[in-house]
Tab-separated table of C-alpha atoms in Angstrom:
chain	number	residue	atom	x	y	z
A	1	UNK	CA	78.440	-6.433	-134.994
A	2	UNK	CA	81.702	-7.853	-134.163
A	3	UNK	CA	83.457	-5.743	-136.850
A	4	UNK	CA	81.741	-2.713	-135.411
A	5	UNK	CA	83.039	-3.328	-131.856
A	6	UNK	CA	86.694	-3.711	-133.185
A	7	UNK	CA	86.587	-0.405	-135.150
A	8	UNK	CA	85.012	1.177	-131.962
A	9	UNK	CA	87.994	-0.008	-129.809
A	10	UNK	CA	90.540	0.937	-132.187
A	11	UNK	CA	89.069	4.634	-132.362
A	12	UNK	CA	89.204	4.748	-128.460
A	13	UNK	CA	92.896	3.492	-128.459
A	14	UNK	CA	93.588	6.242	-131.093
A	15	UNK	CA	91.938	8.588	-128.751
A	16	UNK	CA	93.242	7.453	-125.307
A	17	UNK	CA	95.877	4.915	-125.594
A	18	UNK	CA	98.286	6.340	-128.135
A	19	UNK	CA	100.502	7.811	-125.395
A	20	UNK	CA	99.524	6.298	-122.159
A	21	UNK	CA	101.074	2.863	-121.090
A	22	UNK	CA	98.742	-0.077	-121.214
A	23	UNK	CA	98.648	-2.174	-117.877
A	24	UNK	CA	99.089	-5.770	-118.067
A	25	UNK	CA	96.242	-8.025	-118.491
A	26	UNK	CA	94.329	-9.651	-115.735
A	27	UNK	CA	95.260	-6.932	-113.248
A	28	UNK	CA	92.912	-4.384	-111.545
A	29	UNK	CA	94.578	-1.602	-113.609
A	30	UNK	CA	93.717	-3.237	-116.886
A	31	UNK	CA	90.236	-3.406	-115.843
A	32	UNK	CA	90.050	0.096	-115.062
A	33	UNK	CA	91.988	0.821	-118.463
A	34	UNK	CA	89.156	-0.972	-120.330
A	35	UNK	CA	86.505	1.269	-118.966
A	36	UNK	CA	88.824	4.345	-118.999
A	37	UNK	CA	89.515	4.339	-122.880
A	38	UNK	CA	85.760	4.377	-123.417
A	39	UNK	CA	85.663	7.905	-121.548
A	40	UNK	CA	84.642	6.818	-117.829
A	41	UNK	CA	85.722	9.458	-115.909
A	42	UNK	CA	85.649	7.319	-112.592
A	43	UNK	CA	87.793	4.578	-114.119
A	44	UNK	CA	90.191	7.200	-115.543
A	45	UNK	CA	90.611	8.472	-112.128
A	46	UNK	CA	91.173	5.068	-110.528
A	47	UNK	CA	93.556	4.002	-113.364
A	48	UNK	CA	95.423	7.092	-112.606
A	49	UNK	CA	95.706	5.983	-108.791
A	50	UNK	CA	96.911	2.779	-109.869
A	51	UNK	CA	99.859	4.511	-111.911
A	52	UNK	CA	100.451	6.994	-109.182
A	53	UNK	CA	100.848	4.410	-106.312
A	54	UNK	CA	103.240	2.397	-108.556
A	55	UNK	CA	105.019	5.666	-108.977
A	56	UNK	CA	104.571	6.102	-112.528
A	57	UNK	CA	103.622	9.709	-112.310
A	58	UNK	CA	103.382	10.584	-116.096
A	59	UNK	CA	100.811	8.167	-116.682
A	60	UNK	CA	99.044	8.804	-113.478
A	61	UNK	CA	98.682	12.745	-114.697
A	62	UNK	CA	97.647	11.595	-118.231
A	63	UNK	CA	94.594	10.022	-116.815
A	64	UNK	CA	93.967	12.209	-114.024
A	65	UNK	CA	93.598	15.103	-116.637
A	66	UNK	CA	91.287	13.145	-118.688
A	67	UNK	CA	89.034	12.899	-115.784
A	68	UNK	CA	89.549	16.224	-114.419
A	69	UNK	CA	88.803	17.766	-117.659
A	70	UNK	CA	85.262	15.755	-117.350
A	71	UNK	CA	84.722	17.523	-113.986
A	72	UNK	CA	85.735	14.605	-111.813
A	73	UNK	CA	86.516	16.361	-108.497
A	74	UNK	CA	88.776	13.760	-107.125
A	75	UNK	CA	90.942	13.692	-110.330
A	76	UNK	CA	91.024	17.463	-110.161
A	77	UNK	CA	92.381	17.355	-106.510
A	78	UNK	CA	94.887	14.607	-107.480
A	79	UNK	CA	96.097	16.630	-110.515
A	80	UNK	CA	96.601	19.666	-108.244
A	81	UNK	CA	98.839	17.310	-105.821
A	82	UNK	CA	100.753	16.310	-108.839
A	83	UNK	CA	101.450	19.908	-109.867
A	84	UNK	CA	102.306	21.022	-106.406
A	85	UNK	CA	104.791	18.334	-105.874
A	86	UNK	CA	106.259	18.138	-109.407
A	87	UNK	CA	105.138	14.560	-109.931
A	88	UNK	CA	104.924	13.580	-113.684
A	89	UNK	CA	104.590	17.417	-114.591
A	90	UNK	CA	106.879	20.366	-114.070
A	91	UNK	CA	105.958	21.729	-110.470
A	92	UNK	CA	103.747	24.698	-110.846
A	93	UNK	CA	101.758	26.247	-107.664
A	94	UNK	CA	99.610	28.152	-109.805
A	95	UNK	CA	98.383	25.191	-111.854
A	96	UNK	CA	97.922	23.264	-108.634
A	97	UNK	CA	95.797	25.999	-107.141
A	98	UNK	CA	93.624	26.048	-110.293
A	99	UNK	CA	92.885	22.479	-110.033
A	100	UNK	CA	92.288	22.508	-106.221
A	101	UNK	CA	89.831	25.609	-106.706
A	102	UNK	CA	87.820	23.404	-109.581
A	103	UNK	CA	87.623	20.434	-107.011
A	104	UNK	CA	86.785	22.697	-104.047
A	105	UNK	CA	83.977	24.280	-105.963
A	106	UNK	CA	82.462	20.767	-106.208
A	107	UNK	CA	82.801	20.556	-102.311
A	108	UNK	CA	85.998	18.429	-102.436
A	109	UNK	CA	87.278	18.597	-98.574
A	110	UNK	CA	90.827	17.635	-99.457
A	111	UNK	CA	91.266	20.428	-102.024
A	112	UNK	CA	89.822	22.950	-99.731
A	113	UNK	CA	92.134	21.754	-96.876
A	114	UNK	CA	95.193	22.109	-99.483
A	115	UNK	CA	94.058	25.572	-100.439
A	116	UNK	CA	93.963	26.647	-96.854
A	117	UNK	CA	97.249	25.148	-96.074
A	118	UNK	CA	98.753	26.982	-98.932
A	119	UNK	CA	97.036	30.144	-98.061
A	120	UNK	CA	94.864	30.522	-100.787
A	121	UNK	CA	91.153	31.203	-100.880
A	122	UNK	CA	88.505	28.886	-102.675
A	123	UNK	CA	87.482	31.480	-105.289
A	124	UNK	CA	90.066	33.096	-107.686
A	125	UNK	CA	87.938	36.181	-107.842
A	126	UNK	CA	87.984	36.644	-103.973
A	127	UNK	CA	89.662	39.719	-102.649
A	128	UNK	CA	91.739	37.893	-100.241
A	129	UNK	CA	93.105	35.704	-102.780
A	130	UNK	CA	97.015	35.326	-102.910
A	131	UNK	CA	98.593	36.403	-106.081
A	132	UNK	CA	101.690	34.028	-106.015
A	133	UNK	CA	103.854	32.574	-108.936
A	134	UNK	CA	104.994	29.019	-109.150
A	135	UNK	CA	108.369	30.175	-108.171
A	136	UNK	CA	107.000	31.989	-104.965
A	137	UNK	CA	108.133	30.348	-101.414
A	138	UNK	CA	105.601	29.245	-98.917
A	139	UNK	CA	105.217	31.215	-95.851
A	140	UNK	CA	107.732	29.871	-93.142
A	141	UNK	CA	106.080	29.518	-89.670
A	142	UNK	CA	109.085	28.020	-88.363
A	143	UNK	CA	111.851	30.081	-88.684
A	144	UNK	CA	113.415	29.003	-85.208
A	145	UNK	CA	114.569	25.763	-86.972
A	146	UNK	CA	118.210	25.608	-86.996
A	147	UNK	CA	118.702	22.184	-88.685
A	148	UNK	CA	120.084	21.729	-92.171
A	149	UNK	CA	117.670	22.459	-95.128
A	150	UNK	CA	117.305	19.349	-97.405
A	151	UNK	CA	118.486	19.873	-100.836
A	152	UNK	CA	115.992	21.313	-103.504
A	153	UNK	CA	114.470	18.685	-105.777
A	154	UNK	CA	114.532	15.943	-103.158
A	155	UNK	CA	111.545	14.249	-101.451
A	156	UNK	CA	112.630	15.656	-98.228
A	157	UNK	CA	112.572	19.092	-99.629
A	158	UNK	CA	108.910	18.561	-100.665
A	159	UNK	CA	108.102	17.747	-97.221
A	160	UNK	CA	109.915	20.623	-95.798
A	161	UNK	CA	107.970	23.148	-98.050
A	162	UNK	CA	104.727	21.732	-96.682
A	163	UNK	CA	106.117	21.446	-93.076
A	164	UNK	CA	106.659	25.055	-92.903
A	165	UNK	CA	103.331	26.067	-93.654
A	166	UNK	CA	102.083	23.968	-90.882
A	167	UNK	CA	101.263	20.808	-92.429
A	168	UNK	CA	101.408	18.301	-89.724
A	169	UNK	CA	101.746	14.868	-91.852
A	170	UNK	CA	104.470	16.459	-93.725
A	171	UNK	CA	106.121	17.519	-90.327
A	172	UNK	CA	106.321	13.912	-89.392
A	173	UNK	CA	107.393	12.698	-92.665
A	174	UNK	CA	110.100	15.291	-92.777
A	175	UNK	CA	111.050	14.105	-89.310
A	176	UNK	CA	111.486	10.505	-90.619
A	177	UNK	CA	113.871	11.810	-93.317
A	178	UNK	CA	116.007	13.431	-90.636
A	179	UNK	CA	115.930	10.345	-88.315
A	180	UNK	CA	116.721	8.076	-91.151
A	181	UNK	CA	119.838	10.240	-91.867
A	182	UNK	CA	120.612	10.187	-88.222
A	183	UNK	CA	120.017	13.895	-87.834
A	184	UNK	CA	118.099	13.111	-84.625
A	185	UNK	CA	117.902	16.900	-83.332
A	186	UNK	CA	116.187	17.896	-86.420
A	187	UNK	CA	114.016	14.846	-86.553
A	188	UNK	CA	112.947	15.509	-82.840
A	189	UNK	CA	111.992	19.085	-83.926
A	190	UNK	CA	109.463	18.021	-86.575
A	191	UNK	CA	108.134	15.197	-84.823
A	192	UNK	CA	107.487	17.617	-81.918
A	193	UNK	CA	105.679	19.932	-84.134
A	194	UNK	CA	103.453	17.192	-85.600
A	195	UNK	CA	102.937	15.482	-82.402
A	196	UNK	CA	101.552	18.993	-80.806
A	197	UNK	CA	99.047	18.922	-83.764
A	198	UNK	CA	97.758	15.526	-82.782
A	199	UNK	CA	99.483	13.324	-85.324
A	200	UNK	CA	99.751	9.860	-83.445
A	201	UNK	CA	102.683	8.599	-85.503
A	202	UNK	CA	104.812	11.535	-84.412
A	203	UNK	CA	103.723	11.161	-80.938
A	204	UNK	CA	104.877	7.509	-81.130
A	205	UNK	CA	108.173	8.569	-82.952
A	206	UNK	CA	108.965	11.453	-80.423
A	207	UNK	CA	108.489	8.969	-77.737
A	208	UNK	CA	110.994	6.362	-79.186
A	209	UNK	CA	113.644	9.559	-79.539
A	210	UNK	CA	112.947	10.190	-75.701
A	211	UNK	CA	113.180	6.488	-74.755
A	212	UNK	CA	116.535	6.062	-76.433
A	213	UNK	CA	117.792	9.559	-75.972
A	214	UNK	CA	118.228	10.234	-79.652
A	215	UNK	CA	118.253	14.086	-80.351
A	216	UNK	CA	116.766	15.021	-76.803
A	217	UNK	CA	117.842	14.133	-73.041
A	218	UNK	CA	116.780	10.502	-72.509
A	219	UNK	CA	113.432	10.345	-70.527
A	220	UNK	CA	111.659	6.969	-70.300
A	221	UNK	CA	108.805	9.088	-68.358
A	222	UNK	CA	108.254	11.370	-71.310
A	223	UNK	CA	108.399	8.426	-73.745
A	224	UNK	CA	105.866	6.487	-71.602
A	225	UNK	CA	103.476	9.423	-71.789
A	226	UNK	CA	103.677	9.996	-75.451
A	227	UNK	CA	103.326	6.211	-76.230
A	228	UNK	CA	100.387	5.950	-73.745
A	229	UNK	CA	98.830	9.136	-75.656
A	230	UNK	CA	99.066	7.731	-79.086
A	231	UNK	CA	98.150	4.201	-78.032
A	232	UNK	CA	94.948	5.213	-76.536
A	233	UNK	CA	94.153	6.996	-79.844
A	234	UNK	CA	94.822	3.629	-81.549
A	235	UNK	CA	98.485	3.776	-82.855
A	236	UNK	CA	99.566	0.394	-83.288
A	237	UNK	CA	103.320	0.890	-83.117
A	238	UNK	CA	102.615	2.827	-79.921
A	239	UNK	CA	100.656	0.203	-78.478
A	240	UNK	CA	103.393	-2.192	-79.224
A	241	UNK	CA	106.099	-0.026	-77.632
A	242	UNK	CA	103.745	0.584	-74.585
A	243	UNK	CA	103.487	-3.311	-74.360
A	244	UNK	CA	107.159	-3.685	-74.145
A	245	UNK	CA	107.871	-1.198	-71.575
A	246	UNK	CA	105.273	-2.926	-69.382
A	247	UNK	CA	106.748	-6.417	-70.336
A	248	UNK	CA	110.306	-5.270	-69.373
A	249	UNK	CA	109.207	-2.816	-66.671
A	250	UNK	CA	110.825	0.115	-68.431
A	251	UNK	CA	109.412	3.418	-66.928
A	252	UNK	CA	106.667	1.429	-65.436
A	253	UNK	CA	106.068	-1.324	-62.888
A	254	UNK	CA	106.576	-4.738	-64.716
A	255	UNK	CA	102.965	-5.903	-65.691
A	256	UNK	CA	102.621	-8.984	-68.011
A	257	UNK	CA	98.670	-8.394	-68.088
A	258	UNK	CA	99.304	-4.765	-69.192
A	259	UNK	CA	101.979	-6.089	-71.604
A	260	UNK	CA	99.481	-8.667	-73.292
A	261	UNK	CA	96.764	-6.276	-73.484
A	262	UNK	CA	98.830	-3.760	-75.465
A	263	UNK	CA	100.489	-6.441	-77.563
A	264	UNK	CA	97.148	-7.789	-78.461
A	265	UNK	CA	95.807	-4.271	-79.564
A	266	UNK	CA	98.907	-3.911	-81.973
A	267	UNK	CA	98.697	-7.492	-83.209
A	268	UNK	CA	95.169	-7.147	-84.036
A	269	UNK	CA	96.257	-4.217	-86.437
A	270	UNK	CA	98.968	-6.420	-87.937
A	271	UNK	CA	102.035	-5.172	-86.148
A	272	UNK	CA	104.475	-8.341	-86.764
A	273	UNK	CA	106.654	-7.723	-83.684
A	274	UNK	CA	103.661	-7.613	-81.485
A	275	UNK	CA	102.375	-10.757	-82.812
A	276	UNK	CA	105.789	-12.276	-82.152
A	277	UNK	CA	105.848	-10.854	-78.642
A	278	UNK	CA	102.200	-12.228	-78.069
A	279	UNK	CA	103.340	-15.550	-79.113
A	280	UNK	CA	106.198	-15.359	-76.596
A	281	UNK	CA	103.719	-14.377	-73.720
A	282	UNK	CA	101.579	-17.339	-74.639
A	283	UNK	CA	104.650	-19.742	-74.925
A	284	UNK	CA	105.866	-18.583	-71.448
A	285	UNK	CA	102.588	-18.229	-69.858
A	286	UNK	CA	103.387	-14.428	-69.173
A	287	UNK	CA	100.063	-12.387	-68.280
A	288	UNK	CA	98.106	-15.381	-70.194
A	289	UNK	CA	97.495	-18.889	-69.469
A	290	UNK	CA	100.363	-21.055	-71.082
A	291	UNK	CA	99.254	-22.428	-74.523
A	292	UNK	CA	101.591	-23.586	-76.998
A	293	UNK	CA	98.872	-23.894	-79.714
A	294	UNK	CA	97.999	-20.059	-79.159
A	295	UNK	CA	101.946	-19.251	-79.167
A	296	UNK	CA	102.113	-21.036	-82.464
A	297	UNK	CA	99.190	-19.302	-83.926
A	298	UNK	CA	100.896	-15.755	-83.132
A	299	UNK	CA	104.120	-16.923	-84.285
A	300	UNK	CA	102.503	-18.099	-87.585
A	301	UNK	CA	101.070	-14.482	-87.864
A	302	UNK	CA	104.181	-12.902	-87.482
A	303	UNK	CA	106.127	-15.255	-89.697
A	304	UNK	CA	103.800	-14.553	-92.453
A	305	UNK	CA	104.997	-10.913	-92.460
A	306	UNK	CA	108.619	-11.955	-92.352
A	307	UNK	CA	109.455	-11.819	-88.890
A	308	UNK	CA	112.758	-13.780	-88.085
A	309	UNK	CA	112.332	-14.535	-84.542
A	310	UNK	CA	108.799	-16.109	-85.198
A	311	UNK	CA	110.168	-18.143	-87.936
A	312	UNK	CA	112.860	-19.385	-85.713
A	313	UNK	CA	110.237	-20.285	-82.781
A	314	UNK	CA	108.080	-21.976	-85.226
A	315	UNK	CA	110.866	-24.159	-86.498
A	316	UNK	CA	111.857	-25.053	-82.998
A	317	UNK	CA	108.391	-25.820	-81.914
A	318	UNK	CA	107.854	-28.199	-84.906
A	319	UNK	CA	111.007	-30.047	-84.072
A	320	UNK	CA	110.821	-30.189	-80.412
A	321	UNK	CA	107.439	-28.972	-79.083
A	322	UNK	CA	109.051	-27.193	-76.262
A	323	UNK	CA	110.753	-23.911	-75.228
A	324	UNK	CA	114.238	-23.661	-76.973
A	325	UNK	CA	117.514	-22.030	-76.751
A	326	UNK	CA	117.648	-18.564	-74.855
A	327	UNK	CA	120.910	-17.132	-75.234
A	328	UNK	CA	122.158	-14.037	-73.092
A	329	UNK	CA	121.882	-10.601	-74.567
A	330	UNK	CA	125.734	-10.340	-74.645
A	331	UNK	CA	126.273	-13.966	-76.273
A	332	UNK	CA	129.268	-14.476	-74.037
A	333	UNK	CA	129.945	-18.181	-72.755
A	334	UNK	CA	128.835	-18.463	-69.217
A	335	UNK	CA	131.269	-21.505	-68.519
A	336	UNK	CA	134.940	-21.301	-68.885
A	337	UNK	CA	135.440	-24.888	-69.191
A	338	UNK	CA	134.426	-27.431	-71.791
A	339	UNK	CA	131.358	-29.677	-70.771
A	340	UNK	CA	132.335	-33.168	-71.986
A	341	UNK	CA	129.325	-35.071	-73.101
A	342	UNK	CA	129.005	-38.814	-71.985
A	343	UNK	CA	131.211	-41.294	-73.814
A	344	UNK	CA	129.894	-43.246	-76.546
A	345	UNK	CA	127.145	-40.557	-77.734
A	346	UNK	CA	126.907	-38.809	-80.663
A	347	UNK	CA	127.692	-35.335	-78.979
A	348	UNK	CA	130.850	-37.057	-77.515
A	349	UNK	CA	131.921	-38.038	-81.213
A	350	UNK	CA	131.543	-34.418	-82.330
A	351	UNK	CA	133.445	-33.175	-79.274
A	352	UNK	CA	136.331	-35.241	-79.919
A	353	UNK	CA	136.691	-33.597	-83.377
A	354	UNK	CA	135.525	-30.252	-81.980
A	355	UNK	CA	138.611	-29.918	-79.575
A	356	UNK	CA	140.911	-30.161	-82.370
A	357	UNK	CA	139.381	-27.351	-84.346
A	358	UNK	CA	136.922	-28.892	-86.636
A	359	UNK	CA	134.533	-26.175	-87.346
A	360	UNK	CA	131.903	-28.474	-88.856
A	361	UNK	CA	132.009	-30.690	-85.657
A	362	UNK	CA	131.929	-27.479	-83.432
A	363	UNK	CA	128.893	-26.436	-85.215
A	364	UNK	CA	127.177	-29.899	-84.970
A	365	UNK	CA	128.062	-30.155	-81.188
A	366	UNK	CA	126.389	-26.753	-80.773
A	367	UNK	CA	123.244	-28.043	-82.477
A	368	UNK	CA	123.376	-30.986	-80.144
A	369	UNK	CA	123.232	-28.559	-77.074
A	370	UNK	CA	120.605	-26.347	-78.609
A	371	UNK	CA	118.206	-29.345	-79.419
A	372	UNK	CA	119.020	-31.428	-76.351
A	373	UNK	CA	119.951	-34.335	-78.589
A	374	UNK	CA	122.929	-36.647	-79.444
A	375	UNK	CA	123.029	-37.625	-75.742
A	376	UNK	CA	123.084	-34.268	-73.719
A	377	UNK	CA	120.612	-32.164	-72.164
A	378	UNK	CA	119.755	-28.722	-73.787
A	379	UNK	CA	122.298	-25.884	-72.942
A	380	UNK	CA	122.174	-22.493	-74.218
A	381	UNK	CA	125.469	-21.404	-73.034
A	382	UNK	CA	127.307	-24.552	-74.423
A	383	UNK	CA	125.467	-24.190	-77.774
A	384	UNK	CA	126.440	-20.538	-78.185
A	385	UNK	CA	130.057	-21.188	-77.126
A	386	UNK	CA	130.468	-24.074	-79.861
A	387	UNK	CA	128.778	-22.030	-82.341
A	388	UNK	CA	130.810	-19.094	-81.888
A	389	UNK	CA	134.179	-21.336	-82.029
A	390	UNK	CA	133.036	-22.426	-85.410
A	391	UNK	CA	131.683	-19.098	-86.520
A	392	UNK	CA	135.066	-17.495	-85.683
A	393	UNK	CA	136.649	-19.843	-88.272
A	394	UNK	CA	134.359	-18.732	-90.986
A	395	UNK	CA	132.126	-21.585	-91.060
A	396	UNK	CA	128.719	-20.186	-92.646
A	397	UNK	CA	126.202	-22.545	-90.909
A	398	UNK	CA	127.578	-21.666	-87.514
A	399	UNK	CA	127.393	-17.869	-88.159
A	400	UNK	CA	123.947	-18.234	-89.225
A	401	UNK	CA	123.181	-20.188	-85.994
A	402	UNK	CA	125.013	-17.814	-83.834
A	403	UNK	CA	123.094	-14.926	-85.315
A	404	UNK	CA	119.684	-16.647	-84.761
A	405	UNK	CA	120.385	-16.452	-81.011
A	406	UNK	CA	120.875	-12.550	-80.727
A	407	UNK	CA	118.950	-9.456	-81.585
A	408	UNK	CA	120.128	-6.283	-83.014
A	409	UNK	CA	123.341	-5.427	-84.420
A	410	UNK	CA	124.826	-8.685	-83.034
A	411	UNK	CA	122.140	-10.723	-85.143
A	412	UNK	CA	122.919	-8.692	-88.171
A	413	UNK	CA	126.500	-8.995	-87.857
A	414	UNK	CA	126.657	-12.839	-88.007
A	415	UNK	CA	123.795	-13.197	-90.516
A	416	UNK	CA	125.824	-10.934	-92.779
A	417	UNK	CA	128.773	-12.858	-92.373
A	418	UNK	CA	126.928	-16.066	-93.538
A	419	UNK	CA	124.910	-14.437	-96.075
A	420	UNK	CA	128.048	-12.951	-97.815
A	421	UNK	CA	129.211	-16.496	-98.183
A	422	UNK	CA	125.973	-17.377	-100.085
A	423	UNK	CA	124.035	-19.018	-96.936
A	424	UNK	CA	120.417	-18.867	-98.065
A	425	UNK	CA	118.722	-18.775	-94.802
A	426	UNK	CA	120.910	-16.123	-93.608
A	427	UNK	CA	120.335	-14.096	-96.820
A	428	UNK	CA	116.390	-14.440	-95.989
A	429	UNK	CA	116.996	-13.515	-92.353
A	430	UNK	CA	119.208	-10.504	-93.234
A	431	UNK	CA	116.407	-9.341	-95.532
A	432	UNK	CA	113.895	-9.487	-92.839
A	433	UNK	CA	116.177	-7.421	-90.512
A	434	UNK	CA	116.623	-4.741	-93.137
A	435	UNK	CA	112.649	-4.884	-93.659
A	436	UNK	CA	112.139	-4.257	-90.029
A	437	UNK	CA	114.992	-2.215	-89.128
A	438	UNK	CA	116.392	-4.447	-86.511
A	439	UNK	CA	120.003	-3.907	-85.721
A	440	UNK	CA	120.327	-1.808	-89.042
A	441	UNK	CA	119.026	1.137	-90.851
A	442	UNK	CA	115.714	-0.060	-92.443
A	443	UNK	CA	116.008	-0.343	-96.206
A	444	UNK	CA	113.230	-2.026	-98.263
A	445	UNK	CA	115.740	-2.000	-101.166
A	446	UNK	CA	118.403	-3.860	-99.227
A	447	UNK	CA	115.671	-6.160	-97.958
A	448	UNK	CA	114.615	-7.168	-101.464
A	449	UNK	CA	118.055	-7.694	-102.706
A	450	UNK	CA	118.892	-10.345	-99.825
A	451	UNK	CA	115.347	-11.988	-100.099
A	452	UNK	CA	115.874	-12.303	-103.779
A	453	UNK	CA	119.631	-13.717	-103.416
A	454	UNK	CA	118.166	-16.320	-101.063
A	455	UNK	CA	114.999	-17.060	-103.179
A	456	UNK	CA	116.926	-17.738	-106.170
A	457	UNK	CA	119.029	-20.488	-104.225
A	458	UNK	CA	115.395	-22.229	-103.632
A	459	UNK	CA	114.643	-21.086	-100.046
A	460	UNK	CA	110.888	-21.426	-99.761
A	461	UNK	CA	110.564	-18.642	-97.152
A	462	UNK	CA	112.713	-16.215	-99.144
A	463	UNK	CA	110.662	-16.899	-102.290
A	464	UNK	CA	107.508	-16.198	-100.210
A	465	UNK	CA	109.245	-12.891	-98.838
A	466	UNK	CA	110.140	-11.852	-102.564
A	467	UNK	CA	106.507	-12.613	-103.486
A	468	UNK	CA	105.289	-10.286	-100.916
A	469	UNK	CA	107.799	-7.531	-102.077
A	470	UNK	CA	106.484	-7.719	-105.621
A	471	UNK	CA	102.926	-7.788	-104.266
A	472	UNK	CA	103.217	-4.751	-102.036
A	473	UNK	CA	105.724	-2.812	-103.937
A	474	UNK	CA	108.214	-3.161	-101.155
A	475	UNK	CA	111.790	-2.222	-102.289
A	476	UNK	CA	110.673	-2.922	-105.929
A	477	UNK	CA	107.931	-1.727	-108.228
A	478	UNK	CA	104.684	-3.644	-107.856
A	479	UNK	CA	104.367	-6.596	-110.220
A	480	UNK	CA	101.557	-8.902	-109.606
A	481	UNK	CA	102.700	-11.357	-112.192
A	482	UNK	CA	106.421	-11.494	-110.589
A	483	UNK	CA	104.504	-12.013	-107.243
A	484	UNK	CA	102.526	-14.931	-108.492
A	485	UNK	CA	105.509	-16.439	-109.873
A	486	UNK	CA	107.448	-16.284	-106.551
A	487	UNK	CA	104.573	-17.370	-104.393
A	488	UNK	CA	104.092	-20.420	-106.649
A	489	UNK	CA	107.926	-21.478	-106.273
A	490	UNK	CA	107.349	-21.201	-102.440
A	491	UNK	CA	104.285	-23.248	-102.493
A	492	UNK	CA	105.869	-25.870	-104.756
A	493	UNK	CA	108.680	-25.801	-102.020
A	494	UNK	CA	106.240	-26.851	-99.372
A	495	UNK	CA	105.436	-23.222	-97.753
A	496	UNK	CA	101.554	-23.340	-97.083
A	497	UNK	CA	101.411	-19.608	-96.534
A	498	UNK	CA	102.082	-19.079	-100.135
A	499	UNK	CA	99.111	-21.371	-100.944
A	500	UNK	CA	96.939	-19.176	-99.075
A	501	UNK	CA	98.051	-16.229	-100.535
A	502	UNK	CA	97.612	-17.486	-104.088
A	503	UNK	CA	94.138	-18.601	-103.252
A	504	UNK	CA	93.474	-15.200	-101.784
A	505	UNK	CA	94.656	-13.545	-105.117
A	506	UNK	CA	92.477	-15.894	-107.137
A	507	UNK	CA	95.452	-17.789	-108.510
A	508	UNK	CA	96.248	-21.695	-108.287
A	509	UNK	CA	99.514	-23.293	-107.370
């Protein structure tokens, strides 16, 4: 019997596995593979999905075709998408339509929608079917667009081809491409088209452009209107943005209770910045009863997603149990004279060295003022002043400390200076800035690069972040084995979040 099973498996491998890539063992993809090589069409489709999402399009097409030829409607639809977008095969609209029609004939709603969008009937024999070759161009419903058309063969161009036929999701994605390349007027054009069709992400994106005057005349009133419309439909990013407007009193009367309401809705959907802001509200008692334990809970949720501000606040709470440094947004020293610590204190000893220009002592004195230790009381402006003095001498630890007390481009500036000197925590925080787009153009590839630099130096949080990159495929191809490796390293360095993730994935430390 065992001999028969081995022969059967070898036969199946010869039939299905001679060309297709074999997934790693003990993965979800491998469990689908074991069924797929027996001819299970549903497993073949799911295996195709695994390859597709990891951007291995050729293997995705291989398994979609196996399932599609057996009549699996989902696989037929997915194969049609590959032909339409030229992913894993030469782009061929006729082939795409052929497979969409096969799926539509079985009632597949997605394929029916695809055919309608492309202007084809569901039946090849229908008199109103369009006769178009693979080289024909889609009908342009938006000839008034005056922006630069993306280069052919790019992802942006594939969105453009769909966008001009009226595909709202593609219009929003095309808007993102233009926005990321700082072509704001073109971004606004496509965001607006998608927003008018009810795409809430586009409504939120358009609201952001109005709030900051990017590609359109600045109008906080219009931004609020768009945020609210998207937020009330459940869009998490819009809920967070609306919460910020209420917290800061931007375009609306300042109302902490409303801010908390919208932050909570966004936080419940996993928006890290909303989790962090909700933590701040609980810590300060703004719109809710003051509660350090609740603040810590939300900071932990945000920190688990890589939010650098939340990580800093957790560190501060664990060391002091009270609110910490709040630097001004400009970062400038509010006092022109040195504040001399009491003689005989640790801070005074640092002060004597600091006024001689010793960078290490200047940084240490800054820490004393930040933490309220060494014989001095907390003083944010004094802390920032001494951090800056040391940072301007190129002292990496001070550059990192200074960066922690700002947001946006100023934060990125100082993190980068420290990171380029090999400071692990700064490298990890810089990676988080790239991941969230805070103060820098969002780039998951750059985020991965900086998290790796820090992780390789043994930083537990960076190791956790690197594991998350591999698990989710952020800035790198998904690789569960690499993810587990880095989660384990993080856990070994004391990160309890990594332990929880390992447990959830079914792995031990």
